[in-house]
Short mmCIF file of C-alpha atoms in Angstrom, two decimals:
data_model
loop_
_atom_site.label_atom_id
_atom_site.label_comp_id
_atom_site.label_asym_id
_atom_site.label_seq_id
_atom_site.Cartn_x
_atom_site.Cartn_y
_atom_site.Cartn_z
CA UNK A 1 52.54 -99.06 11.56
CA UNK A 2 53.26 -98.28 7.84
CA UNK A 3 50.23 -96.86 5.71
CA UNK A 4 49.73 -98.29 2.12
CA UNK A 5 49.96 -94.81 -0.02
CA UNK A 6 48.22 -97.06 -2.76
CA UNK A 7 44.68 -97.80 -0.61
CA UNK A 8 45.02 -93.98 0.56
CA UNK A 9 45.23 -92.93 -2.84
CA UNK A 10 42.42 -95.47 -4.23
CA UNK A 11 40.15 -93.82 -1.01
CA UNK A 12 40.59 -89.94 -1.59
CA UNK A 13 39.66 -91.00 -5.65
CA UNK A 14 36.76 -92.89 -4.57
CA UNK A 15 35.60 -90.27 -2.13
CA UNK A 16 36.38 -87.31 -5.00
CA UNK A 17 33.97 -89.33 -7.80
CA UNK A 18 31.30 -89.85 -5.35
CA UNK A 19 30.94 -86.23 -4.11
CA UNK A 20 31.01 -85.33 -8.06
CA UNK A 21 28.16 -88.09 -8.66
CA UNK A 22 26.21 -86.27 -5.27
CA UNK A 23 27.11 -82.54 -7.21
CA UNK A 24 25.30 -83.60 -10.16
CA UNK A 25 22.44 -85.22 -8.58
CA UNK A 26 21.72 -82.18 -6.52
CA UNK A 27 22.25 -79.95 -9.99
CA UNK A 28 24.99 -77.82 -7.84
CA UNK A 29 27.27 -76.93 -10.95
CA UNK A 30 24.17 -75.81 -13.37
CA UNK A 31 23.11 -73.28 -10.16
CA UNK A 32 26.46 -71.78 -9.24
CA UNK A 33 26.69 -71.69 -13.27
CA UNK A 34 23.27 -69.82 -13.60
CA UNK A 35 24.58 -67.48 -10.33
CA UNK A 36 27.74 -66.05 -12.25
CA UNK A 37 25.74 -65.39 -15.80
CA UNK A 38 22.83 -63.79 -13.79
CA UNK A 39 23.59 -59.52 -13.68
CA UNK A 40 21.63 -57.32 -11.20
CA UNK A 41 18.88 -55.21 -12.48
CA UNK A 42 20.10 -51.70 -12.57
CA UNK A 43 18.11 -49.04 -10.07
CA UNK A 44 15.22 -46.74 -11.68
CA UNK A 45 17.07 -43.16 -11.88
CA UNK A 46 14.09 -40.69 -11.35
CA UNK A 47 14.79 -37.73 -13.82
CA UNK A 48 15.92 -34.28 -12.72
CA UNK A 49 13.96 -31.13 -13.10
CA UNK A 50 14.93 -28.94 -15.80
CA UNK A 51 16.87 -25.59 -14.60
CA UNK A 52 14.89 -22.62 -15.57
CA UNK A 53 17.30 -20.25 -17.18
CA UNK A 54 17.82 -16.92 -15.00
CA UNK A 55 16.20 -13.71 -16.54
CA UNK A 56 18.79 -11.45 -17.54
CA UNK A 57 18.34 -7.71 -15.42
CA UNK A 58 17.96 -5.20 -17.82
CA UNK A 59 17.76 -1.38 -16.51
CA UNK A 60 15.13 0.66 -17.56
CA UNK A 61 14.18 4.41 -16.77
CA UNK A 62 11.07 5.23 -15.82
CA UNK A 63 9.05 7.29 -17.96
CA UNK A 64 7.75 10.71 -16.42
CA UNK A 65 6.22 13.77 -17.72
CA UNK A 66 8.41 16.65 -18.69
CA UNK A 67 6.36 18.81 -16.24
CA UNK A 68 7.38 16.25 -13.21
CA UNK A 69 10.79 15.80 -14.71
CA UNK A 70 11.48 19.21 -14.43
CA UNK A 71 10.61 19.34 -10.09
CA UNK A 72 13.35 19.44 -7.70
CA UNK A 73 13.55 15.62 -6.17
CA UNK A 74 11.07 15.90 -2.92
CA UNK A 75 12.40 15.57 0.33
CA UNK A 76 11.23 12.61 2.97
CA UNK A 77 12.65 13.89 5.92
CA UNK A 78 10.45 14.02 9.18
CA UNK A 79 9.33 17.61 9.89
CA UNK A 80 7.79 18.16 13.39
CA UNK A 81 5.11 20.96 13.70
CA UNK A 82 3.97 22.14 16.64
CA UNK A 83 0.51 23.32 17.11
CA UNK A 84 -0.12 25.67 20.51
CA UNK A 85 -2.99 24.53 22.11
CA UNK A 86 -5.80 26.97 22.24
CA UNK A 87 -7.68 28.34 25.66
CA UNK A 88 -11.11 28.86 25.10
CA UNK A 89 -11.79 29.38 28.46
CA UNK A 90 -10.03 31.24 31.61
CA UNK A 91 -8.95 28.67 33.90
CA UNK A 92 -10.43 29.00 37.57
CA UNK A 93 -8.45 29.14 40.67
CA UNK A 94 -9.53 25.74 42.61
CA UNK A 95 -8.01 26.47 45.75
CA UNK A 96 -10.27 29.83 46.12
CA UNK A 97 -13.63 27.90 45.83
CA UNK A 98 -16.91 29.61 46.95
CA UNK A 99 -19.24 27.61 48.24
CA UNK A 100 -22.60 29.02 48.65
CA UNK A 101 -24.70 29.36 52.04
CA UNK A 102 -27.52 26.70 52.71
CA UNK A 103 -29.52 29.82 52.85
CA UNK A 104 -28.58 31.13 49.25
CA UNK A 105 -28.95 27.36 47.65
CA UNK A 106 -32.90 27.03 49.43
CA UNK A 107 -33.73 30.35 48.14
CA UNK A 108 -32.44 29.42 44.45
CA UNK A 109 -34.14 26.26 44.30
CA UNK A 110 -37.29 27.70 45.79
CA UNK A 111 -37.29 30.64 42.64
CA UNK A 112 -36.25 27.91 40.39
CA UNK A 113 -39.74 25.78 41.12
CA UNK A 114 -41.77 29.30 40.19
CA UNK A 115 -40.10 29.20 37.59
CA UNK A 116 -41.15 25.46 36.75
CA UNK A 117 -44.37 26.40 37.62
CA UNK A 118 -45.11 28.88 34.76
CA UNK A 119 -43.68 26.61 31.89
CA UNK A 120 -45.66 24.73 29.69
CA UNK A 121 -46.65 21.13 31.22
CA UNK A 122 -46.90 20.01 27.56
CA UNK A 123 -42.56 19.52 27.70
CA UNK A 124 -41.36 17.69 31.21
CA UNK A 125 -39.02 19.26 32.98
CA UNK A 126 -37.07 18.95 35.95
CA UNK A 127 -34.72 21.58 37.89
CA UNK A 128 -30.35 21.00 39.21
CA UNK A 129 -29.14 22.71 42.21
CA UNK A 130 -25.20 23.32 41.49
CA UNK A 131 -22.67 21.83 42.73
CA UNK A 132 -18.98 22.66 43.29
CA UNK A 133 -18.47 19.05 40.86
CA UNK A 134 -20.66 20.46 38.87
CA UNK A 135 -18.78 23.99 37.76
CA UNK A 136 -15.31 23.49 38.94
CA UNK A 137 -12.98 20.81 38.35
CA UNK A 138 -14.27 17.74 36.72
CA UNK A 139 -17.16 19.66 35.32
CA UNK A 140 -19.58 16.13 35.06
CA UNK A 141 -23.48 17.08 35.56
CA UNK A 142 -25.62 13.79 36.22
CA UNK A 143 -29.29 13.83 35.16
CA UNK A 144 -32.09 12.40 37.10
CA UNK A 145 -32.54 8.63 36.45
CA UNK A 146 -35.81 8.23 36.06
CA UNK A 147 -36.06 11.72 33.63
CA UNK A 148 -33.41 10.25 31.53
CA UNK A 149 -35.03 6.91 31.23
CA UNK A 150 -38.22 8.02 30.11
CA UNK A 151 -37.22 10.77 27.66
CA UNK A 152 -33.37 10.51 26.54
CA UNK A 153 -31.94 8.26 24.14
CA UNK A 154 -31.04 4.69 25.39
CA UNK A 155 -27.39 5.15 23.76
CA UNK A 156 -25.06 7.86 23.90
CA UNK A 157 -25.81 11.03 21.82
CA UNK A 158 -25.73 14.43 21.39
CA UNK A 159 -27.64 16.82 23.55
CA UNK A 160 -28.38 20.25 22.74
CA UNK A 161 -28.48 23.21 25.40
CA UNK A 162 -30.30 26.38 24.60
CA UNK A 163 -30.09 29.61 26.95
CA UNK A 164 -32.15 32.03 27.18
CA UNK A 165 -30.49 34.36 24.89
CA UNK A 166 -31.02 31.47 22.54
CA UNK A 167 -27.13 30.44 22.05
CA UNK A 168 -26.71 26.75 21.42
CA UNK A 169 -23.95 24.41 23.38
CA UNK A 170 -23.36 20.98 22.06
CA UNK A 171 -22.67 18.56 24.96
CA UNK A 172 -21.89 14.64 25.21
CA UNK A 173 -24.77 12.71 26.65
CA UNK A 174 -23.53 9.24 28.58
CA UNK A 175 -27.11 7.19 28.37
CA UNK A 176 -25.13 4.46 30.94
CA UNK A 177 -24.06 7.35 33.59
CA UNK A 178 -27.26 9.60 32.83
CA UNK A 179 -25.14 12.63 32.78
CA UNK A 180 -23.69 15.37 30.46
CA UNK A 181 -19.92 15.12 29.87
CA UNK A 182 -18.12 16.63 26.96
CA UNK A 183 -19.60 20.29 26.23
CA UNK A 184 -20.89 20.90 29.58
CA UNK A 185 -17.92 22.61 30.51
CA UNK A 186 -18.47 25.19 28.10
CA UNK A 187 -21.77 25.68 29.07
CA UNK A 188 -20.43 26.32 32.63
CA UNK A 189 -18.00 28.57 32.10
CA UNK A 190 -19.70 30.73 29.74
CA UNK A 191 -22.68 31.33 32.01
CA UNK A 192 -20.18 31.74 35.30
CA UNK A 193 -21.95 29.27 37.17
CA UNK A 194 -21.25 28.37 40.61
CA UNK A 195 -22.13 26.53 43.74
CA UNK A 196 -25.70 26.82 44.56
CA UNK A 197 -27.03 27.74 41.31
CA UNK A 198 -30.33 26.18 40.26
CA UNK A 199 -30.91 25.56 36.87
CA UNK A 200 -34.44 24.45 35.07
CA UNK A 201 -34.00 22.26 32.10
CA UNK A 202 -36.93 22.19 30.04
CA UNK A 203 -36.99 19.32 27.08
CA UNK A 204 -38.42 21.27 24.12
CA UNK A 205 -36.86 18.26 21.25
CA UNK A 206 -35.65 14.91 21.33
CA UNK A 207 -32.47 15.83 22.79
CA UNK A 208 -32.95 19.75 22.95
CA UNK A 209 -33.17 21.38 26.45
CA UNK A 210 -34.20 25.09 27.38
CA UNK A 211 -32.04 26.20 30.17
CA UNK A 212 -33.51 28.75 32.72
CA UNK A 213 -30.50 30.08 35.07
CA UNK A 214 -31.43 31.14 38.77
CA UNK A 215 -28.61 32.54 40.70
CA UNK A 216 -28.33 32.28 44.27
CA UNK A 217 -26.64 35.14 44.89
CA UNK A 218 -28.99 37.33 43.26
CA UNK A 219 -32.32 38.21 44.79
CA UNK A 220 -34.29 39.02 42.22
#
């Protein structure tokens, strides 16, 4: 079937005119032109921090007094100095310990009771028989707990021991353990105390004891 070219061309032209008319009614042509002419806004640029110029390093000579400048440069090498520890007491032979007999121990305590009975009653006192642990090895002297709570300081302190010649010995008193620690060894060795000796401690001041020694091997 043959198509009339004239009628087809008329239909196409008519459709273009209708589309143009419809675009003008919707104002699409003006909108398209407006979008073409519109330019995007540039994004804001953050200002950069100004660079601080580097300071030029200048070598400066340190000023020194003429007296110091003439001296040789100090040597900071580590120097090790060895000191020989002084031995103030002779070391006892722990293998040759001598234990007092029960009889000697008993008589020493009896004589210590006589000494205590002749002391002034205004000053509190107590008797302490010596054991091996008091005079060799550990050198720790525990004191009567009740006496310590009644008369001695509640905190650690220094207790002075004065012998019958008036010589004084400083010892460390440990309140929680109610005994003498550091310094007691020196007193023990200086007076050659042995197992079985009996000592009478008389508190003549707050932290000062007058000490009387009764020998277990002495019949006097």
